[in-house]
mmCIF file of C-alpha atoms in Angstrom:
data_model
loop_
_atom_site.group_PDB
_atom_site.id
_atom_site.type_symbol
_atom_site.label_atom_id
_atom_site.label_comp_id
_atom_site.label_asym_id
_atom_site.label_seq_id
_atom_site.Cartn_x
_atom_site.Cartn_y
_atom_site.Cartn_z
ATOM 1 C CA MET J 428 129.398 129.521 112.859
ATOM 2 C CA LYS J 429 127.264 127.154 114.064
ATOM 3 C CA HIS J 430 124.741 127.209 111.643
ATOM 4 C CA THR J 431 127.459 127.224 109.535
ATOM 5 C CA THR J 432 128.602 123.930 110.991
ATOM 6 C CA ASN J 433 125.633 122.799 111.109
ATOM 7 C CA SER J 434 125.308 123.069 107.786
ATOM 8 C CA ARG J 435 127.805 121.729 106.205
ATOM 9 C CA SER J 436 126.616 118.227 108.341
ATOM 10 C CA TYR J 437 123.706 118.330 106.456
ATOM 11 C CA ASP J 438 125.208 118.434 103.477
ATOM 12 C CA LEU J 439 127.425 115.572 104.012
ATOM 13 C CA ALA J 440 124.848 113.851 104.667
ATOM 14 C CA GLY J 441 122.573 113.977 101.661
ATOM 15 C CA LEU J 442 125.726 113.555 99.730
ATOM 16 C CA TYR J 443 126.032 110.207 101.664
ATOM 17 C CA THR J 444 122.944 109.328 100.563
ATOM 18 C CA LEU J 445 123.262 109.898 96.503
ATOM 19 C CA SER J 446 123.488 105.935 96.060
ATOM 20 C CA LEU J 447 120.643 105.088 98.273
ATOM 21 C CA ARG J 448 118.333 108.260 97.518
ATOM 22 C CA MET J 449 118.548 106.944 93.011
ATOM 23 C CA VAL J 450 117.735 103.581 93.988
ATOM 24 C CA ILE J 451 114.638 103.920 96.061
ATOM 25 C CA GLY J 452 114.240 106.746 93.739
ATOM 26 C CA TRP J 453 114.601 104.355 90.449
ATOM 27 C CA THR J 454 112.497 101.192 93.208
ATOM 28 C CA TYR J 455 109.487 103.581 92.437
ATOM 29 C CA PHE J 456 109.493 105.388 89.537
ATOM 30 C CA SER J 457 110.080 102.311 87.591
ATOM 31 C CA ALA J 458 106.768 101.004 88.459
ATOM 32 C CA PHE J 459 104.972 103.671 86.512
ATOM 33 C CA TRP J 460 108.124 102.611 84.263
ATOM 34 C CA ARG J 461 106.903 99.086 83.783
ATOM 35 C CA ARG J 462 103.271 99.837 83.704
ATOM 36 C CA LEU J 463 102.784 102.583 80.648
ATOM 37 C CA VAL J 464 105.882 102.839 78.811
ATOM 38 C CA LEU J 465 107.154 99.071 78.470
ATOM 39 C CA GLU J 466 103.826 97.737 78.971
ATOM 40 C CA ASN J 467 100.120 99.058 79.516
ATOM 41 C CA LYS J 468 98.574 96.953 82.867
ATOM 42 C CA LEU J 469 96.802 99.618 83.750
ATOM 43 C CA ILE J 470 94.393 98.528 80.968
ATOM 44 C CA PRO J 471 91.543 95.815 83.186
ATOM 45 C CA ASP J 472 90.755 92.410 81.114
ATOM 46 C CA GLU J 473 94.172 92.473 79.719
ATOM 47 C CA LYS J 474 97.419 89.740 80.763
ATOM 48 C CA GLY J 475 99.212 90.865 83.457
ATOM 49 C CA TYR J 476 96.701 94.147 84.379
ATOM 50 C CA ILE J 477 97.671 95.180 87.681
ATOM 51 C CA GLY J 478 94.304 94.893 89.395
ATOM 52 C CA GLU J 479 94.588 91.398 89.802
ATOM 53 C CA LYS J 480 98.031 91.688 91.793
ATOM 54 C CA PHE J 481 95.858 93.658 94.223
ATOM 55 C CA ASN J 482 93.716 91.317 94.317
ATOM 56 C CA HIS J 483 96.518 88.970 95.112
ATOM 57 C CA PHE J 484 96.494 91.173 98.424
ATOM 58 C CA LEU J 485 94.089 90.264 99.483
ATOM 59 C CA PRO J 486 93.678 86.880 101.549
ATOM 60 C CA ASN J 487 95.964 87.587 104.357
ATOM 61 C CA ALA J 488 96.572 91.451 103.997
ATOM 62 C CA LEU J 489 97.779 93.109 107.850
ATOM 63 C CA GLY J 490 94.875 96.099 108.708
ATOM 64 C CA ILE J 491 93.710 96.618 104.782
ATOM 65 C CA LYS J 492 92.090 93.614 103.599
ATOM 66 C CA PRO J 493 88.411 95.533 103.752
ATOM 67 C CA VAL J 494 89.835 99.185 101.851
ATOM 68 C CA ILE J 495 91.263 95.669 99.304
ATOM 69 C CA GLU J 496 88.103 93.676 99.322
ATOM 70 C CA TYR J 497 85.852 97.378 98.824
ATOM 71 C CA LEU J 498 88.168 98.119 95.776
ATOM 72 C CA VAL J 499 88.853 94.452 93.976
ATOM 73 C CA THR J 500 84.620 93.768 94.398
ATOM 74 C CA HIS J 501 84.524 98.272 92.866
ATOM 75 C CA PRO J 502 86.041 97.522 89.090
ATOM 76 C CA ASP J 503 86.134 100.976 88.364
ATOM 77 C CA ALA J 504 86.936 102.282 91.306
ATOM 78 C CA LEU J 505 90.470 99.711 91.264
ATOM 79 C CA GLN J 506 91.640 101.704 88.080
ATOM 80 C CA ARG J 507 91.644 105.080 89.621
ATOM 81 C CA SER J 508 92.610 103.970 92.596
ATOM 82 C CA MET J 509 95.879 101.671 90.262
ATOM 83 C CA MET J 510 96.425 104.526 87.876
ATOM 84 C CA ILE J 511 96.652 107.180 91.024
ATOM 85 C CA PHE J 512 99.012 104.357 92.372
ATOM 86 C CA THR J 513 100.692 105.025 89.718
ATOM 87 C CA ILE J 514 101.275 108.085 88.967
ATOM 88 C CA ILE J 515 102.284 109.070 92.995
ATOM 89 C CA GLU J 516 105.656 106.654 92.989
ATOM 90 C CA ALA J 517 106.279 108.555 89.494
ATOM 91 C CA ILE J 518 105.976 111.307 91.034
ATOM 92 C CA VAL J 519 107.363 110.101 94.014
ATOM 93 C CA GLY J 520 110.603 108.182 92.524
ATOM 94 C CA LEU J 521 110.833 110.871 90.176
ATOM 95 C CA PHE J 522 111.672 113.791 92.388
ATOM 96 C CA ILE J 523 113.490 111.703 94.737
ATOM 97 C CA ILE J 524 115.835 110.878 91.627
ATOM 98 C CA LEU J 525 116.476 113.984 91.202
ATOM 99 C CA GLY J 526 117.088 115.658 95.358
ATOM 100 C CA PHE J 527 113.502 118.320 94.718
ATOM 101 C CA PHE J 528 111.118 118.580 97.603
ATOM 102 C CA THR J 529 113.841 115.748 99.896
ATOM 103 C CA ARG J 530 111.986 115.221 103.097
ATOM 104 C CA LEU J 531 107.606 115.355 101.009
ATOM 105 C CA MET J 532 109.412 112.549 98.816
ATOM 106 C CA SER J 533 110.419 110.865 101.492
ATOM 107 C CA ILE J 534 107.340 111.008 103.608
ATOM 108 C CA GLY J 535 106.099 109.050 100.398
ATOM 109 C CA ILE J 536 107.665 106.602 99.722
ATOM 110 C CA PHE J 537 107.526 105.757 103.534
ATOM 111 C CA SER J 538 103.783 106.322 102.683
ATOM 112 C CA LEU J 539 104.177 103.731 99.622
ATOM 113 C CA ALA J 540 106.535 101.536 101.573
ATOM 114 C CA LEU J 541 104.011 101.007 104.611
ATOM 115 C CA GLY J 542 101.255 99.812 102.109
ATOM 116 C CA ILE J 543 103.575 97.675 99.849
ATOM 117 C CA LEU J 544 103.830 95.925 103.694
ATOM 118 C CA LEU J 545 100.892 95.747 104.938
ATOM 119 C CA GLY J 546 99.571 94.106 102.008
ATOM 120 C CA SER J 547 101.703 91.959 100.141
ATOM 121 C CA GLY J 548 103.941 91.442 103.400
ATOM 122 C CA TRP J 549 102.903 88.021 103.372
ATOM 123 C CA LEU J 550 103.835 87.206 100.150
ATOM 124 C CA GLY J 551 107.186 85.652 98.429
ATOM 125 C CA THR J 552 108.211 82.034 97.441
ATOM 126 C CA THR J 553 111.942 82.199 98.439
ATOM 127 C CA CYS J 554 113.486 85.344 100.221
ATOM 128 C CA LEU J 555 109.643 87.130 101.672
ATOM 129 C CA ASP J 556 110.540 90.101 99.517
ATOM 130 C CA GLU J 557 107.655 91.745 99.248
ATOM 131 C CA TRP J 558 108.191 91.904 103.513
ATOM 132 C CA GLN J 559 111.617 93.477 102.709
ATOM 133 C CA ILE J 560 111.146 95.911 99.865
ATOM 134 C CA GLY J 561 108.527 96.948 102.703
ATOM 135 C CA VAL J 562 110.282 97.424 105.721
ATOM 136 C CA LEU J 563 113.673 98.169 103.542
ATOM 137 C CA GLY J 564 111.527 101.109 101.656
ATOM 138 C CA ILE J 565 110.444 102.124 105.762
ATOM 139 C CA ALA J 566 113.619 102.603 106.959
ATOM 140 C CA GLY J 567 114.824 104.281 103.806
ATOM 141 C CA GLY J 568 112.193 107.156 103.547
ATOM 142 C CA PHE J 569 112.774 106.997 107.205
ATOM 143 C CA VAL J 570 116.964 108.475 106.710
ATOM 144 C CA LEU J 571 115.678 110.951 103.933
ATOM 145 C CA PHE J 572 113.934 112.228 105.949
ATOM 146 C CA LEU J 573 116.388 112.786 108.180
ATOM 147 C CA THR J 574 119.390 113.224 106.160
ATOM 148 C CA GLY J 575 117.284 115.679 103.211
ATOM 149 C CA SER J 576 119.652 115.806 99.628
ATOM 150 C CA GLY J 577 123.254 117.108 99.334
ATOM 151 C CA PRO J 578 125.232 118.662 96.521
ATOM 152 C CA TYR J 579 124.016 116.596 93.806
ATOM 153 C CA SER J 580 120.366 117.735 94.191
ATOM 154 C CA LEU J 581 117.449 119.935 93.075
ATOM 155 C CA ASP J 582 117.391 120.900 96.661
ATOM 156 C CA HIS J 583 120.685 121.838 96.967
ATOM 157 C CA TYR J 584 120.860 123.803 93.837
ATOM 158 C CA PHE J 585 117.902 126.082 94.584
ATOM 159 C CA ILE J 586 119.933 126.286 98.168
ATOM 160 C CA ARG J 587 122.675 127.646 96.756
ATOM 161 C CA THR J 588 121.395 129.861 94.754
ATOM 162 C CA ASN J 589 119.631 132.581 97.327
ATOM 163 C CA ARG J 590 116.209 131.119 96.829
ATOM 164 C CA LYS J 591 114.139 133.287 98.744
ATOM 165 C CA PHE J 592 111.377 130.145 99.157
ATOM 166 C CA THR J 593 114.636 128.210 100.464
ATOM 167 C CA GLN J 594 115.024 130.748 103.198
ATOM 168 C CA LYS J 595 111.530 129.712 105.142
ATOM 169 C CA LYS J 596 111.669 127.125 108.171
ATOM 170 C CA TRP J 597 108.598 124.789 105.682
ATOM 171 C CA PHE J 598 111.354 124.528 103.381
ATOM 172 C CA CYS J 599 113.355 122.370 105.722
ATOM 173 C CA TRP J 600 110.594 120.545 106.527
ATOM 174 C CA LEU J 601 109.447 119.536 103.327
ATOM 175 C CA GLY J 602 113.041 119.928 101.304
ATOM 176 C CA SER J 603 116.913 119.874 102.451
ATOM 177 C CA GLY J 604 118.684 121.592 104.865
ATOM 178 C CA ILE J 605 118.917 121.761 108.391
ATOM 179 C CA LEU J 606 116.540 119.147 110.126
ATOM 180 C CA PRO J 607 114.651 121.784 112.909
ATOM 181 C CA VAL J 608 113.624 119.469 115.063
ATOM 182 C CA PRO J 609 114.493 120.593 118.896
ATOM 183 C CA ASN J 610 115.580 117.457 120.034
ATOM 184 C CA LEU J 611 116.736 115.005 116.942
ATOM 185 C CA LYS J 612 118.521 112.839 118.736
ATOM 186 C CA HIS J 613 115.628 111.131 120.292
ATOM 187 C CA PHE J 614 113.255 111.798 117.377
ATOM 188 C CA VAL J 615 115.896 109.312 115.423
ATOM 189 C CA LEU J 616 115.981 106.853 118.574
ATOM 190 C CA ALA J 617 111.960 106.706 118.692
ATOM 191 C CA GLY J 618 111.783 106.957 114.465
ATOM 192 C CA SER J 619 114.172 104.080 114.862
ATOM 193 C CA LEU J 620 112.756 101.967 117.244
ATOM 194 C CA LEU J 621 109.313 101.691 116.082
ATOM 195 C CA ILE J 622 110.630 100.899 112.127
ATOM 196 C CA PHE J 623 112.360 97.966 114.184
ATOM 197 C CA ALA J 624 109.132 96.859 116.179
ATOM 198 C CA LEU J 625 107.229 97.517 112.656
ATOM 199 C CA THR J 626 109.932 94.620 111.721
ATOM 200 C CA LEU J 627 109.546 92.096 113.842
ATOM 201 C CA TYR J 628 106.170 92.511 114.515
ATOM 202 C CA THR J 629 105.177 92.162 110.890
ATOM 203 C CA ASN J 630 107.762 89.752 110.237
ATOM 204 C CA GLN J 631 106.374 87.670 113.604
ATOM 205 C CA TYR J 632 102.656 88.030 112.039
ATOM 206 C CA PHE J 633 103.905 86.940 108.334
ATOM 207 C CA HIS J 634 106.269 84.490 108.513
ATOM 208 C CA GLY J 635 106.716 83.478 111.928
ATOM 209 C CA GLY J 636 110.474 85.214 112.001
ATOM 210 C CA VAL J 637 110.974 86.672 115.445
ATOM 211 C CA TRP J 638 109.718 82.437 117.140
ATOM 212 C CA GLY J 639 108.263 79.661 117.023
ATOM 213 C CA THR J 640 107.509 77.552 113.975
ATOM 214 C CA LEU J 641 108.791 78.980 110.429
ATOM 215 C CA HIS J 642 105.653 79.656 107.585
ATOM 216 C CA ASN J 643 105.386 80.251 104.467
ATOM 217 C CA LYS J 644 102.161 81.089 103.201
ATOM 218 C CA SER J 645 103.183 81.575 99.140
ATOM 219 C CA VAL J 646 104.013 77.730 99.528
ATOM 220 C CA LYS J 647 101.477 75.562 98.364
ATOM 221 C CA PRO J 648 97.956 76.921 97.470
ATOM 222 C CA GLU J 649 95.394 76.742 99.603
ATOM 223 C CA LEU J 650 91.461 76.445 99.029
ATOM 224 C CA GLU J 651 88.616 76.617 101.147
ATOM 225 C CA ILE J 652 85.343 75.562 99.739
ATOM 226 C CA SER J 653 81.911 76.895 101.666
ATOM 227 C CA ASN J 654 78.356 78.430 101.302
ATOM 228 C CA ILE J 655 77.678 75.043 99.710
ATOM 229 C CA SER J 656 73.653 74.802 98.950
ATOM 230 C CA LEU J 657 71.351 72.036 96.839
ATOM 231 C CA HIS J 658 68.943 73.942 95.073
ATOM 232 C CA HIS J 659 67.998 70.512 92.498
ATOM 233 C CA PRO J 660 68.746 69.945 90.272
ATOM 234 C CA ASP J 661 72.321 71.947 90.761
ATOM 235 C CA LEU J 662 74.732 72.073 93.335
ATOM 236 C CA GLN J 663 76.616 75.200 94.615
ATOM 237 C CA PHE J 664 79.542 76.322 95.980
ATOM 238 C CA GLN J 665 81.762 78.780 97.277
ATOM 239 C CA VAL J 666 85.942 78.790 96.201
ATOM 240 C CA TYR J 667 88.103 81.168 98.751
ATOM 241 C CA ARG J 668 92.365 80.775 97.219
ATOM 242 C CA THR J 669 94.080 82.176 100.485
ATOM 243 C CA GLU J 670 97.636 80.776 99.816
ATOM 244 C CA GLY J 671 100.356 79.974 97.231
ATOM 245 C CA ALA J 672 102.472 81.730 94.665
ATOM 246 C CA ASP J 673 100.773 84.628 92.877
ATOM 247 C CA VAL J 674 103.033 84.548 90.022
ATOM 248 C CA TYR J 675 100.608 81.085 88.995
ATOM 249 C CA GLY J 676 96.807 79.528 90.139
ATOM 250 C CA SER J 677 96.242 76.826 91.707
ATOM 251 C CA PHE J 678 95.131 74.191 88.705
ATOM 252 C CA VAL J 679 92.338 72.362 89.872
ATOM 253 C CA ILE J 680 92.084 69.063 87.573
ATOM 254 C CA GLY J 681 89.198 67.065 89.656
ATOM 255 C CA ILE J 682 85.950 68.078 91.067
ATOM 256 C CA HIS J 683 84.529 64.855 93.177
ATOM 257 C CA ILE J 684 81.529 64.363 94.786
ATOM 258 C CA LEU J 685 81.708 62.314 97.468
ATOM 259 C CA ASP J 686 79.244 59.881 100.640
ATOM 260 C CA LYS J 687 80.112 59.430 103.627
ATOM 261 C CA ASP J 688 82.430 56.935 102.981
ATOM 262 C CA GLY J 689 83.943 59.001 100.565
ATOM 263 C CA ASN J 690 83.345 57.219 97.586
ATOM 264 C CA ILE J 691 82.838 58.927 94.164
ATOM 265 C CA LEU J 692 78.943 60.119 93.432
ATOM 266 C CA LYS J 693 79.764 61.648 90.960
ATOM 267 C CA GLU J 694 83.142 63.570 89.585
ATOM 268 C CA TRP J 695 83.789 66.137 86.481
ATOM 269 C CA ASP J 696 88.181 65.452 86.073
ATOM 270 C CA TYR J 697 90.629 68.036 84.170
ATOM 271 C CA ARG J 698 89.007 67.103 80.465
ATOM 272 C CA GLN J 699 85.898 68.467 81.869
ATOM 273 C CA LEU J 700 87.425 71.062 83.868
ATOM 274 C CA SER J 701 89.159 73.197 80.517
ATOM 275 C CA LYS J 702 85.171 73.086 78.895
ATOM 276 C CA PHE J 703 83.896 74.369 82.442
ATOM 277 C CA PRO J 704 81.130 76.768 81.366
ATOM 278 C CA GLU J 705 82.027 79.285 82.304
ATOM 279 C CA GLY J 706 77.718 80.924 83.064
ATOM 280 C CA ASN J 707 78.371 78.312 86.217
ATOM 281 C CA ILE J 708 80.885 80.532 87.593
ATOM 282 C CA ARG J 709 79.581 83.498 89.242
ATOM 283 C CA ASN J 710 82.667 85.600 90.502
ATOM 284 C CA GLN J 711 82.901 88.121 92.416
ATOM 285 C CA TYR J 712 86.903 89.546 92.152
ATOM 286 C CA VAL J 713 89.279 90.548 89.584
ATOM 287 C CA ALA J 714 91.218 88.017 90.146
ATOM 288 C CA LYS J 715 88.701 85.551 88.553
ATOM 289 C CA ILE J 716 88.005 82.159 88.504
ATOM 290 C CA LYS J 717 87.621 80.228 85.014
ATOM 291 C CA PRO J 718 88.408 77.083 82.903
ATOM 292 C CA GLY J 719 92.439 76.445 80.889
ATOM 293 C CA LYS J 720 93.541 74.159 78.952
ATOM 294 C CA TYR J 721 93.615 71.248 81.333
ATOM 295 C CA SER J 722 91.903 72.525 83.943
ATOM 296 C CA LEU J 723 90.409 74.483 86.110
ATOM 297 C CA VAL J 724 92.290 77.283 86.904
ATOM 298 C CA VAL J 725 92.522 79.328 90.767
ATOM 299 C CA PRO J 726 94.675 82.966 90.851
ATOM 300 C CA LEU J 727 95.924 83.897 94.192
ATOM 301 C CA GLY J 728 93.562 85.873 95.277
ATOM 302 C CA ALA J 729 90.370 85.081 93.428
ATOM 303 C CA ARG J 730 86.208 83.552 94.562
ATOM 304 C CA ALA J 731 83.307 82.983 93.177
ATOM 305 C CA ASP J 732 80.167 80.370 93.045
ATOM 306 C CA ILE J 733 80.375 78.153 91.320
ATOM 307 C CA THR J 734 77.590 75.408 90.257
ATOM 308 C CA VAL J 735 76.894 71.634 88.586
ATOM 309 C CA ASN J 736 74.386 69.324 87.744
ATOM 310 C CA ILE J 737 73.858 66.799 90.347
ATOM 311 C CA ASP J 738 70.900 65.238 88.210
ATOM 312 C CA ASP J 739 72.259 62.182 87.368
ATOM 313 C CA ILE J 740 72.808 61.144 90.639
ATOM 314 C CA LEU J 741 69.926 58.647 91.422
ATOM 315 C CA GLN J 742 70.683 58.456 95.731
ATOM 316 C CA LYS J 743 70.864 61.785 95.959
ATOM 317 C CA ASP J 744 70.722 61.805 99.652
ATOM 318 C CA LYS J 745 73.769 59.994 100.199
ATOM 319 C CA ILE J 746 76.095 62.966 98.985
ATOM 320 C CA HIS J 747 78.289 64.022 101.746
ATOM 321 C CA ALA J 748 80.888 65.908 101.120
ATOM 322 C CA ILE J 749 83.621 67.995 98.476
ATOM 323 C CA LYS J 750 86.353 67.471 97.524
ATOM 324 C CA LEU J 751 88.173 69.773 94.879
ATOM 325 C CA VAL J 752 91.748 67.422 93.847
ATOM 326 C CA ASP J 753 94.749 70.384 92.512
ATOM 327 C CA ILE J 754 97.182 69.288 90.308
ATOM 328 C CA SER J 755 100.339 69.138 92.893
ATOM 329 C CA GLY J 756 97.561 65.877 94.313
ATOM 330 C CA ILE J 757 97.045 68.548 96.691
ATOM 331 C CA GLU J 758 92.870 67.199 98.373
ATOM 332 C CA TRP J 759 90.539 69.920 100.106
ATOM 333 C CA THR J 760 86.924 68.224 101.490
ATOM 334 C CA GLU J 761 84.527 69.746 102.529
ATOM 335 C CA ASN J 762 81.274 67.895 104.044
ATOM 336 C CA ILE J 763 77.563 69.105 102.881
ATOM 337 C CA GLN J 764 75.598 70.399 106.593
#
């Protein structure tokens, strides 16, 4: 009688989470649908390539930055990883919608959401959207693991038709039915508190959302200038964009070489930068700095060595700093050591 009551409870729990299961399933399956059916976003060097979006995660990722950096510096490995990742999202999303091996797929949901959270939780120009997707996906995956699927699922169909494998203990762990956890209340409490702690920690780490000053690194572009070196007749420096919206680049309309008083010794304006020689830009990642129609375009996460000719500066000993000017009016200056 107790076993029947428990089975009924899990059936109801799976029924109540039906809408959650379908929405979360479509959230992940739709990634596959967008990238391969509606458009093909797995082709390198094509507009909308998913690998470039992955590159956008790099500057402020939490804990997985070395993995991201390795992939964006190895384009073949990146493309393979994006294809595998997309296939996994398709399988996990579709199986969750169908309610097939629900608990195993919920672990996939949990893992995918954790990857989104750690990689891109800092992005979101208005509503911290990537962070919200990550933490809600983790919580939703945990709930689906606890409940399994109810009447409208393949798991339930196989249980009702008394398939032999559904009688095995492993099916309860990977599919649906009574979750074989001795002290379920403590398990739920511990899992919930861990997820809540992760939510608070990442909210504070990425956005200062728990205490202190709120900050959003997706609003204004930030360029880092480094590795400045003089090699007559050229000057070389590295540019790395670490902040700002991921949907469009920083538009550099001026490069200035300054003396110690801030006077311009030489400058390149937007006309010259729109025709800047691509051979003078050595990109290191998949997201590439390149000349645009009216500026030098610097996507989020892009890092490149820039070479400019300074042979026509007569008093090279007066060269003191480099300044980059964004179309928004933001300026970045770095002294030459």
